[in-house]
Short mmCIF file of C-alpha atoms in Angstrom, two decimals:
data_model
loop_
_atom_site.label_atom_id
_atom_site.label_comp_id
_atom_site.label_asym_id
_atom_site.label_seq_id
_atom_site.Cartn_x
_atom_site.Cartn_y
_atom_site.Cartn_z
CA MET A 1 70.70 83.98 42.79
CA ALA A 2 69.52 81.69 39.99
CA GLU A 3 71.40 78.51 39.32
CA GLY A 4 73.48 78.47 36.12
CA PHE A 5 76.54 77.12 34.38
CA CYS A 6 79.64 78.27 32.51
CA LEU A 7 79.76 77.89 28.68
CA THR A 8 82.19 78.99 25.95
CA VAL A 9 81.17 80.70 22.69
CA GLY A 10 82.98 82.64 19.99
CA TYR A 11 86.65 82.75 21.00
CA MET A 12 86.04 80.47 24.03
CA THR A 13 85.21 83.36 26.39
CA PRO A 14 83.57 81.95 29.58
CA THR A 15 79.92 83.10 29.84
CA PHE A 16 77.57 82.50 32.79
CA ILE A 17 74.06 81.39 31.68
CA ASN A 18 71.36 80.53 34.18
CA LYS A 19 68.45 78.15 33.78
CA GLU A 20 65.97 80.93 32.88
CA GLU A 21 68.09 81.92 29.85
CA ILE A 22 68.22 78.30 28.66
CA ILE A 23 64.39 78.06 28.86
CA ARG A 24 64.06 81.39 27.07
CA LEU A 25 66.29 80.16 24.22
CA PHE A 26 64.11 77.10 23.71
CA GLN A 27 60.91 79.21 23.84
CA HIS A 28 62.38 81.68 21.33
CA ALA A 29 63.21 78.85 18.95
CA ASP A 30 59.66 77.47 19.23
CA TYR A 31 58.16 80.95 18.77
CA LYS A 32 60.09 81.68 15.58
CA SER A 33 59.25 78.29 14.18
CA ASN A 34 55.54 78.74 14.90
CA HIS A 35 55.64 82.31 13.51
CA TYR A 36 57.03 81.17 10.17
CA ASN A 37 54.61 78.29 10.05
CA LYS A 38 51.67 80.65 10.61
CA GLN A 39 52.90 83.01 7.91
CA THR A 40 53.25 80.13 5.52
CA ASP A 41 50.07 78.29 6.41
CA ALA A 42 47.79 81.40 6.65
CA PRO A 43 49.00 84.12 4.28
CA ALA A 44 47.20 87.46 4.10
CA LYS A 45 44.39 87.52 1.62
CA THR A 46 44.58 90.22 -1.05
CA LYS A 47 42.49 91.29 -3.90
CA THR A 48 44.75 89.41 -6.34
CA ASP A 49 44.16 85.89 -4.83
CA HIS A 50 41.61 85.05 -7.47
CA PHE A 51 44.21 85.76 -10.21
CA PHE A 52 46.51 82.73 -9.07
CA THR A 53 46.92 80.03 -11.64
CA PRO A 54 47.51 76.32 -10.90
CA GLY A 55 51.22 76.83 -11.62
CA SER A 56 51.40 79.63 -9.08
CA ILE A 57 49.68 77.45 -6.51
CA ARG A 58 52.30 74.71 -6.95
CA GLU A 59 55.05 77.27 -6.67
CA ARG A 60 53.53 78.59 -3.47
CA GLN A 61 53.29 75.08 -2.05
CA THR A 62 56.94 74.51 -2.90
CA GLU A 63 57.86 77.79 -1.25
CA ILE A 64 55.84 76.89 1.84
CA GLY A 65 57.60 73.48 2.08
CA LYS A 66 61.02 75.08 1.81
CA SER A 67 60.13 77.68 4.42
CA GLY A 68 59.06 74.87 6.77
CA GLN A 69 62.37 73.08 6.18
CA ILE A 70 64.27 76.27 6.95
CA ASN A 71 62.32 76.77 10.13
CA GLN A 72 62.91 73.15 11.07
CA ARG A 73 66.67 73.64 10.54
CA ARG A 74 66.63 76.78 12.66
CA LYS A 75 64.82 74.92 15.42
CA GLU A 76 67.28 72.00 15.26
CA THR A 77 70.21 74.43 15.28
CA LEU A 78 68.87 76.19 18.37
CA GLU A 79 68.31 72.84 20.04
CA ASP A 80 71.89 71.78 19.20
CA LYS A 81 73.17 75.08 20.57
CA ALA A 82 71.27 74.61 23.81
CA PHE A 83 72.51 71.01 24.00
CA ILE A 84 76.11 72.13 23.46
CA ASN A 85 75.65 74.74 26.19
CA LEU A 86 74.40 72.01 28.51
CA LEU A 87 77.38 69.88 27.51
CA CYS A 88 79.70 72.78 28.40
CA LEU A 89 77.92 73.04 31.73
CA PHE A 90 78.51 69.35 32.35
CA VAL A 91 82.22 69.67 31.46
CA CYS A 92 82.57 72.66 33.80
CA LEU A 93 80.91 70.69 36.59
CA VAL A 94 83.32 67.77 36.06
CA ILE A 95 86.31 70.16 36.08
CA GLU A 96 85.02 71.87 39.23
CA LYS A 97 84.55 68.50 40.95
CA GLY A 98 88.06 67.41 39.95
CA GLU A 99 89.56 70.67 41.29
CA LYS A 100 87.69 70.25 44.56
CA TRP A 101 88.98 66.71 44.85
CA LEU A 102 92.55 67.87 44.08
CA ASN A 103 92.25 70.56 46.76
CA GLU A 104 91.08 67.85 49.17
CA ASP A 105 87.72 69.56 49.71
CA ASP A 106 85.90 66.38 48.71
CA ASN A 107 87.02 63.29 50.61
CA VAL A 108 83.98 61.16 49.75
CA GLN A 109 85.35 59.51 46.61
CA THR A 110 88.59 57.57 46.45
CA PHE A 111 91.34 58.07 43.88
CA VAL A 112 90.25 55.03 41.84
CA GLN A 113 86.61 56.15 41.80
CA MET A 114 87.57 59.71 40.77
CA ASN A 115 89.85 58.43 37.99
CA GLN A 116 87.13 56.11 36.63
CA MET A 117 84.54 58.91 36.79
CA ILE A 118 86.77 61.30 34.78
CA VAL A 119 87.49 58.65 32.15
CA ASP A 120 83.80 57.74 31.80
CA GLU A 121 82.58 61.36 31.57
CA ASN A 122 85.35 62.31 29.13
CA SER A 123 84.37 59.41 26.87
CA ARG A 124 80.69 60.35 27.14
CA CYS A 125 81.35 64.01 26.15
CA LEU A 126 83.51 63.03 23.18
CA ARG A 127 80.94 60.45 22.04
CA THR A 128 78.12 63.03 22.27
CA CYS A 129 80.07 65.63 20.26
CA ARG A 130 80.87 62.98 17.65
CA ASP A 131 77.17 62.08 17.36
CA ILE A 132 76.22 65.75 16.83
CA ALA A 133 78.90 66.08 14.13
CA ASN A 134 77.68 62.90 12.39
CA GLU A 135 74.08 64.20 12.35
CA LYS A 136 75.25 67.49 10.77
CA GLU A 137 77.19 65.60 8.10
CA GLU A 138 74.14 63.48 7.25
CA THR A 139 71.99 66.58 6.83
CA ASP A 140 74.49 69.21 5.58
CA PRO A 141 72.63 72.47 5.61
CA THR A 142 74.96 74.19 3.13
CA THR A 143 74.11 71.88 0.21
CA LYS A 144 70.41 72.01 0.87
CA ASP A 145 70.54 75.77 1.21
CA GLU A 146 72.28 76.04 -2.17
CA GLY A 147 69.54 73.91 -3.78
CA LEU A 148 66.93 75.96 -2.02
CA ASN A 149 68.45 79.19 -3.30
CA THR A 150 68.59 77.76 -6.83
CA GLU A 151 64.96 76.72 -6.74
CA ILE A 152 63.96 80.11 -5.36
CA SER A 153 65.94 81.86 -8.06
CA GLU A 154 64.33 79.63 -10.70
CA THR A 155 60.80 80.23 -9.48
CA LYS A 156 61.30 83.95 -8.88
CA PRO A 157 60.77 85.04 -12.60
CA ASP A 158 57.60 83.06 -12.87
CA LEU A 159 56.30 84.46 -9.61
CA THR A 160 57.26 87.95 -10.73
CA SER A 161 55.53 87.59 -14.01
CA THR A 162 52.44 86.10 -12.41
CA VAL A 163 51.83 88.29 -9.42
CA LYS A 164 53.90 91.35 -10.28
CA GLY A 165 52.42 94.53 -8.97
CA SER A 166 50.47 92.74 -6.24
CA VAL A 167 50.80 93.35 -2.51
CA GLU A 168 51.39 89.67 -1.81
CA TYR A 169 54.44 89.72 -4.05
CA ASP A 170 56.05 92.30 -1.82
CA ASN A 171 55.27 90.26 1.25
CA ARG A 172 56.66 87.11 -0.27
CA LYS A 173 59.77 88.96 -1.42
CA GLY A 174 60.32 90.22 2.10
CA ASN A 175 59.84 86.71 3.47
CA VAL A 176 62.35 85.28 1.00
CA GLU A 177 64.91 87.93 1.90
CA GLU A 178 64.36 87.27 5.58
CA VAL A 179 64.76 83.52 4.98
CA SER A 180 67.98 84.16 3.03
CA THR A 181 69.26 86.29 5.90
CA ASP A 182 68.35 83.57 8.38
CA ILE A 183 70.10 80.96 6.25
CA SER A 184 73.31 83.00 6.11
CA THR A 185 73.03 83.58 9.87
CA MET A 186 72.57 79.85 10.43
CA LYS A 187 75.62 79.12 8.25
CA ASP A 188 77.68 81.48 10.37
CA PHE A 189 76.28 79.93 13.53
CA ILE A 190 77.05 76.40 12.30
CA GLN A 191 80.60 77.41 11.42
CA THR A 192 80.99 79.04 14.82
CA THR A 193 79.57 75.92 16.44
CA GLU A 194 82.03 73.73 14.55
CA ARG A 195 84.92 75.98 15.61
CA ASN A 196 83.66 75.86 19.18
CA TYR A 197 83.42 72.08 18.93
CA SER A 198 87.00 71.87 17.65
CA THR A 199 88.20 74.21 20.39
CA LEU A 200 86.21 72.25 22.96
CA SER A 201 87.79 69.01 21.72
CA ASP A 202 91.26 70.57 22.05
CA GLN A 203 90.40 71.79 25.53
CA LEU A 204 89.10 68.37 26.48
CA GLU A 205 92.28 66.76 25.15
CA THR A 206 94.43 69.31 27.03
CA LEU A 207 92.33 68.80 30.13
CA THR A 208 92.66 65.03 29.73
CA LYS A 209 96.45 65.30 29.49
CA SER A 210 96.56 67.65 32.48
CA LEU A 211 94.29 65.38 34.47
CA THR A 212 96.40 62.37 33.41
CA LYS A 213 99.52 64.08 34.74
CA LYS A 214 97.72 65.03 37.92
CA ILE A 215 96.37 61.49 38.21
CA LYS A 216 99.90 60.09 37.83
CA SER A 217 101.12 62.56 40.44
CA LEU A 218 98.22 61.58 42.66
CA LYS A 219 99.00 57.90 42.08
CA LYS A 220 102.58 58.56 43.15
CA ARG A 221 101.40 60.53 46.17
CA ASN A 222 98.85 57.84 46.91
CA THR A 223 101.58 55.16 46.68
CA GLU A 224 103.78 57.19 49.02
CA GLN A 225 100.85 57.74 51.34
CA ASP A 226 100.07 54.01 51.22
CA ASN A 227 103.70 53.18 52.04
CA LYS A 228 103.68 55.70 54.87
CA MET A 229 100.34 54.34 56.04
CA GLU A 230 101.67 50.77 55.93
CA GLU A 231 104.76 51.88 57.87
CA MET A 232 102.54 53.68 60.38
CA VAL A 233 100.30 50.62 60.64
CA ARG A 234 103.35 48.41 61.12
CA ARG A 235 104.75 50.72 63.78
CA GLN A 236 101.34 50.97 65.37
CA SER A 237 101.10 47.17 65.35
CA VAL A 238 104.56 46.85 66.90
CA SER A 239 103.69 49.54 69.44
CA GLU A 240 100.40 47.83 70.24
CA THR A 241 102.19 44.49 70.57
CA ARG A 242 104.74 46.02 72.94
CA THR A 243 102.01 47.83 74.84
CA ASP A 244 99.97 44.62 75.10
CA SER A 245 103.07 42.74 76.26
CA LYS A 246 103.84 45.41 78.86
CA PHE A 247 100.19 45.47 79.88
CA ASP A 248 100.20 41.68 80.27
CA ASP A 249 103.41 41.91 82.31
CA VAL A 250 101.95 44.65 84.50
CA MET A 251 98.73 42.70 84.93
CA SER A 252 100.65 39.55 85.84
CA GLU A 253 102.74 41.56 88.31
CA LEU A 254 99.60 43.15 89.73
CA HIS A 255 97.99 39.73 89.98
CA THR A 256 101.08 38.35 91.71
CA ALA A 257 101.24 41.39 93.99
CA SER A 258 97.54 41.10 94.84
CA GLU A 259 97.97 37.41 95.63
CA PHE A 260 101.03 38.22 97.73
CA ILE A 261 99.17 41.00 99.56
CA LYS A 262 96.25 38.65 100.11
CA TYR A 263 98.62 36.00 101.41
CA GLN A 264 100.36 38.52 103.67
CA THR A 265 97.01 39.82 104.88
CA ASP A 266 95.82 36.32 105.72
CA MET A 267 99.12 35.52 107.38
CA LEU A 268 99.03 38.76 109.38
CA SER A 269 95.45 38.07 110.37
CA GLU A 270 96.48 34.65 111.64
CA LYS A 271 99.44 36.21 113.46
CA VAL A 272 97.16 38.83 115.01
CA LYS A 273 94.84 36.08 116.19
CA LYS A 274 97.79 34.15 117.59
CA CYS A 275 99.10 37.32 119.26
CA GLU A 276 95.72 37.94 120.83
CA GLU A 277 95.62 34.37 122.04
CA CYS A 278 99.19 34.71 123.34
CA ASN A 279 98.28 37.95 125.10
CA GLU A 280 95.37 36.24 126.77
CA THR A 281 97.61 33.34 127.75
CA ILE A 282 100.28 35.75 129.05
CA LEU A 283 97.71 37.62 131.10
CA LYS A 284 96.47 34.36 132.59
CA GLU A 285 100.02 33.19 133.29
CA HIS A 286 100.86 36.60 134.74
CA LYS A 287 98.01 36.30 137.17
CA ILE A 288 99.13 32.79 138.05
CA LEU A 289 102.72 33.99 138.48
CA GLU A 290 101.63 36.83 140.73
CA SER A 291 99.74 34.41 142.91
CA ASN A 292 102.69 31.98 142.92
CA LEU A 293 105.07 34.84 143.66
CA LYS A 294 103.10 35.79 146.71
CA LEU A 295 103.13 32.19 147.87
CA ASN A 296 106.87 31.89 147.22
CA VAL A 297 107.57 35.13 149.08
CA ASP A 298 105.69 33.82 152.06
CA ASN A 299 107.55 30.50 151.86
CA LEU A 300 110.89 32.31 151.52
CA ARG A 301 110.17 34.40 154.57
CA LYS A 302 109.40 31.27 156.50
CA GLN A 303 112.57 29.57 155.19
CA ILE A 304 114.67 32.63 156.07
CA GLN A 305 113.38 32.56 159.57
CA SER A 306 114.16 28.87 159.83
CA CYS A 307 117.63 29.51 158.31
CA GLN A 308 118.31 32.21 160.83
CA GLU A 309 117.43 29.81 163.61
CA THR A 310 119.62 27.13 162.01
CA THR A 311 122.51 29.61 161.64
CA THR A 312 122.30 30.48 165.25
CA ASN A 313 122.44 26.81 166.15
CA ILE A 314 125.38 26.22 163.77
CA SER A 315 127.37 29.14 165.12
CA THR A 316 126.91 27.73 168.57
CA SER A 317 128.07 24.30 167.43
CA VAL A 318 131.07 25.80 165.57
CA THR A 319 132.17 27.62 168.62
CA GLN A 320 131.96 24.41 170.54
CA ASN A 321 133.91 22.43 167.86
CA LYS A 322 136.62 25.05 167.39
CA SER A 323 138.46 24.15 170.51
CA SER A 324 138.43 20.48 169.60
CA MET A 325 139.63 21.22 166.03
CA GLU A 326 142.62 23.22 167.21
CA SER A 327 144.03 20.28 169.06
CA THR A 328 143.46 18.02 166.05
CA LEU A 329 145.21 20.57 163.79
CA GLU A 330 148.33 20.53 165.87
CA LYS A 331 148.48 16.75 165.50
CA LEU A 332 148.08 17.05 161.70
CA GLN A 333 150.85 19.63 161.44
CA ASN A 334 153.24 17.25 163.09
CA LYS A 335 152.26 14.50 160.66
CA CYS A 336 152.71 16.85 157.62
CA THR A 337 156.22 17.66 158.71
CA ASP A 338 157.09 13.96 158.63
CA ILE A 339 155.50 13.60 155.16
CA ASP A 340 157.51 16.52 153.72
CA GLU A 341 160.73 14.88 154.76
CA LYS A 342 159.70 11.64 153.06
CA ILE A 343 158.75 13.49 149.83
CA ILE A 344 162.14 15.15 149.62
CA GLN A 345 163.82 11.82 149.96
CA PHE A 346 161.57 10.30 147.23
CA SER A 347 162.37 13.18 144.85
CA ASN A 348 166.06 12.53 145.23
CA ASP A 349 165.48 8.87 144.42
CA LEU A 350 163.56 9.83 141.22
CA ASP A 351 166.38 12.05 140.03
CA GLU A 352 168.80 9.21 140.38
CA MET A 353 166.49 6.85 138.46
CA SER A 354 165.96 9.34 135.55
CA THR A 355 169.70 9.79 135.23
CA GLU A 356 170.16 6.06 134.94
CA MET A 357 167.35 5.79 132.29
CA ILE A 358 168.86 8.53 130.14
CA GLU A 359 172.19 6.78 130.17
CA GLN A 360 170.55 3.50 129.10
CA LYS A 361 168.52 5.24 126.31
CA SER A 362 171.57 6.82 124.74
CA ASN A 363 173.11 3.37 124.45
CA ASN A 364 169.95 1.86 122.71
CA THR A 365 168.76 4.50 120.06
CA ALA A 366 165.86 3.31 117.81
CA GLU A 367 166.44 2.96 114.04
CA CYS A 368 163.85 4.98 112.00
CA PHE A 369 163.26 7.92 109.64
CA CYS A 370 160.36 10.23 108.70
CA VAL A 371 160.44 12.72 105.85
CA GLY A 372 157.83 14.92 104.12
CA THR A 373 157.30 17.46 101.34
CA GLY A 374 156.89 20.45 103.66
CA ASN A 375 154.90 23.19 101.92
CA ILE A 376 152.77 22.60 98.82
CA ILE A 377 155.03 21.98 95.83
CA ALA A 378 154.47 21.47 92.11
CA GLN A 379 157.11 19.45 90.26
CA ASP A 380 157.42 17.27 87.17
CA VAL A 381 157.92 13.65 88.29
CA LYS A 382 159.09 10.75 86.17
CA GLN A 383 158.02 7.18 86.57
CA ASP A 384 161.42 5.82 87.68
CA LYS A 385 161.78 7.74 90.97
CA ILE A 386 159.98 10.40 93.02
CA GLY A 387 161.79 10.15 96.34
CA THR A 388 163.50 13.49 95.82
CA LEU A 389 160.23 15.23 96.66
CA PHE A 390 160.63 14.29 100.34
CA MET A 391 163.29 16.72 101.57
CA VAL A 392 161.98 17.78 105.00
CA ARG A 393 162.98 15.64 108.03
CA PHE A 394 160.63 15.43 110.98
CA ASN A 395 162.00 15.76 114.57
CA LEU A 396 162.15 12.13 115.67
CA ASP A 397 164.20 10.62 118.45
CA ALA A 398 166.50 9.02 115.87
CA THR A 399 169.60 9.92 113.95
CA GLN A 400 168.10 9.18 110.49
CA ASN A 401 171.60 8.80 109.15
CA HIS A 402 170.67 5.98 106.77
CA TYR A 403 168.13 7.98 104.65
CA ASP A 404 169.60 10.06 101.82
CA THR A 405 167.32 13.02 100.95
CA SER A 406 169.20 13.74 97.72
CA THR A 407 168.37 10.30 96.26
CA GLY A 408 165.30 9.46 98.34
CA THR A 409 166.75 6.06 99.31
CA TYR A 410 166.88 4.36 102.73
CA THR A 411 169.61 1.70 103.31
CA THR A 412 168.91 -0.76 106.16
CA PRO A 413 171.82 -1.06 108.64
CA TYR A 414 170.90 -4.61 109.74
CA ASP A 415 168.33 -7.35 109.34
CA GLY A 416 165.00 -6.71 111.04
CA LEU A 417 161.25 -6.22 110.88
CA PHE A 418 160.28 -2.66 109.92
CA LEU A 419 156.96 -0.79 109.92
CA VAL A 420 156.63 1.25 106.70
CA SER A 421 154.06 4.10 106.36
CA LEU A 422 153.17 6.32 103.36
CA MET A 423 150.61 9.19 103.47
CA ILE A 424 149.62 11.19 100.33
CA GLU A 425 147.69 14.50 100.32
CA ASN A 426 146.69 14.89 96.66
CA ASN A 427 146.16 18.45 95.35
CA PHE A 428 146.66 17.28 91.76
CA ILE A 429 143.87 17.47 89.16
CA GLY A 430 143.85 13.68 88.80
CA ALA A 431 144.44 10.56 90.89
CA VAL A 432 147.98 9.84 92.13
CA GLN A 433 149.40 6.34 92.77
CA ILE A 434 152.82 5.75 94.42
CA HIS A 435 154.57 2.39 94.94
CA VAL A 436 156.84 1.38 97.86
CA VAL A 437 159.77 -0.46 96.22
CA THR A 438 162.79 -2.41 97.58
CA LYS A 439 165.99 -3.42 95.83
CA ASP A 440 168.34 -6.16 97.10
CA SER A 441 171.82 -7.20 96.02
CA SER A 442 170.43 -8.63 92.75
CA GLU A 443 169.51 -5.07 91.67
CA GLU A 444 165.91 -6.06 90.99
CA ASP A 445 162.95 -3.90 92.05
CA TYR A 446 160.16 -5.39 94.13
CA VAL A 447 156.88 -3.52 94.74
CA ARG A 448 156.05 -4.07 98.42
CA GLY A 449 153.12 -1.62 98.85
CA VAL A 450 150.82 0.78 97.00
CA CYS A 451 149.15 4.05 98.07
CA LYS A 452 146.54 5.71 95.81
CA ALA A 453 144.80 9.06 96.46
CA ASP A 454 142.07 10.66 94.35
CA SER A 455 142.08 14.35 93.46
CA GLY A 456 141.55 16.51 96.56
CA ALA A 457 141.75 13.49 98.92
CA THR A 458 144.31 12.18 101.46
CA ALA A 459 145.24 8.47 101.57
CA CYS A 460 147.52 6.49 103.89
CA THR A 461 148.96 2.98 103.83
CA PHE A 462 151.21 1.19 106.37
CA PHE A 463 152.44 -2.40 106.59
CA PRO A 464 155.21 -4.47 108.27
CA LEU A 465 158.12 -5.27 106.01
CA PRO A 466 161.10 -7.61 106.71
CA LEU A 467 164.33 -6.17 105.32
CA LYS A 468 167.86 -7.49 105.09
CA ARG A 469 171.02 -5.59 105.75
CA HIS A 470 172.05 -3.16 103.00
CA GLU A 471 168.67 -3.58 101.26
CA LYS A 472 167.38 -0.30 99.74
CA LEU A 473 163.91 1.18 100.31
CA PHE A 474 162.48 3.99 98.07
CA LEU A 475 159.34 5.25 96.24
CA LYS A 476 158.27 5.18 92.56
CA GLY A 477 155.36 6.69 90.67
CA HIS A 478 152.85 4.55 88.82
CA VAL A 479 153.15 6.84 85.75
CA ASN A 480 154.82 10.11 84.80
CA TYR A 481 153.22 13.18 86.40
CA LYS A 482 153.54 16.74 85.09
CA HIS A 483 153.28 19.50 87.68
CA LEU A 484 152.47 17.07 90.45
CA VAL A 485 151.07 18.96 93.47
CA LEU A 486 151.26 17.30 96.92
CA GLY A 487 150.07 18.85 100.16
CA PRO A 488 152.13 19.44 103.34
CA ASN A 489 150.67 16.32 105.01
CA THR A 490 152.47 14.00 102.55
CA THR A 491 154.98 11.86 104.56
CA PHE A 492 157.13 8.74 104.14
CA SER A 493 158.39 6.97 107.29
CA CYS A 494 159.91 3.69 108.49
CA ILE A 495 160.71 2.43 112.01
CA LEU A 496 162.45 -0.69 113.27
CA ILE A 497 160.15 -3.01 115.20
CA SER A 498 162.65 -5.72 116.08
CA LYS A 499 166.00 -7.00 114.96
CA MET A 500 166.42 -10.48 113.50
#
C-alpha cells in the first residue's frame, strides 16, 4: 500500500492522499501552465495573419502577457494547495505521535521533550500559514483579475473590429472564455483555501487547548509518579540499608562462627592427638601393670606361704602362753577387786566435797549483769538515753537485781573494780556510735567508753571501770537515730572484778 497522509478540504472532511497523487497534482499544474504558454507563444497560423495591424500586434502581446500571468497564478495556487496538503499531513503526523505518546505506545521521548516538540511544531505551522496569507495579501488575485477583465473588455471591441470573421478570433474568444472560467475557479479555490485555513487555525487552537489540558494532566500524573517513584526509591533505599545491615550482621556471625568452628576443630585435633598419645601411654602402662601384677601375685603367694608358716608357729606359741596367762589373769582379778573398793570410797569423798563447795558458792554470789536486744528491732532512739533497747537478760550465775530494764540503768551496790563490755551489731543504713556513761551523786554525766560500728558491721569494746557505791551506769547515743536497727548479737554487760 502506498504511503500517504490525511488532509482536510471543503468542510474539513478527512481525505487520504498518497504520494503518487501529490506528484500527479504538481505534474498537472506544470502541464496546464506549459499548455497555455504554448498556445500563447505559438498560435495557429491562419490566412488572416497578414491582415494584422501594429495595434493588433500590441493587443495580442498584451493578451499573451495576461495569459502568462493567469497561468503563473494557477501554478502558484496549485503549489500552495499542495503545500497546504503537506502541512495538513505534518499536523496529522504530530497529532498521531501525540496520541501514541498519550497511549504510552512511545516511551522514547520524555514528557518535557514531547511538550517542547508540540510547542515548536505548533508555532512552525502557524508561522507557515501566516506567511502564505501574507503572500496572498501582497499579490491579491481578485484585484488583478478585475483589472485584467477590464483590459480584456476594453480591447475586445478593437479586436472584434480588426479580426472579425476570422478563425483566429474564434480561437482567441474561446481562450478568453476559458481563462475567465479558470479565474472564477481560482477565486473559488482561494476562498475555499482561506476557509480551510481559518478552520485549520481553529482546529489547531482547539488542539492546542486540548493538548495543554492533557499536558497539565500529564504534568500532574508525572508529579504523582515522581512522588511515588521518590517514595519507592526511599523505601528501596531503606530496604537496601536494612538488607545490607542484616547481611553485614549475618556475615559477621558467619565469620565468628567459622572462626569458632576453626578454633573448635583445632582444639579437637589437639585433643585427638593427646588422646592418641594417652592411649599409647595407657597401653604401655597396661603392659607394665600386667607384668608387675604377675610379679606381685608371685610375691603374694610366697608371702602367703610364709604367713601360713608363721601362723602355725604363732598358734603353737599361743597355746603354750595360754596356760601362763590364765594364772596371771587370776592375780589381776584379785587386784581389780581391791581397786573397785577404793574407787567407791573416793566417789563418796567427792560427793562430800561438792556439797561443801555448793554451800560456799551460795554464800559468795558474784555481782554482774548481761542484757541484750534479743531479736532484730527497729526503734526511734533519742540522744539522751537508749538503754531501754536492752530488755533481754542472759542466763548468768548472778541475781542481776541491780539492773533496771525499764530505765536501762545499773546501780552499783558497793565500791569495786568492774569490767564493762558493749557489743553492737549494726543493721542500720549508717554508722552507729554509743557512749558508756556514769553519773555520781553530783548528777553529772561522764563518758567512760565509746563503741562505734559501721553499717552492716559488728563492733565490741570492753574496759575496766572503778565505780563507787550507788553510782549509776547506763548508755547514750551519740546523736538521735530514727528507726535504729540492731542485730540479736548486741549486748551490754558488767561484772565485778574485785571489791575495794
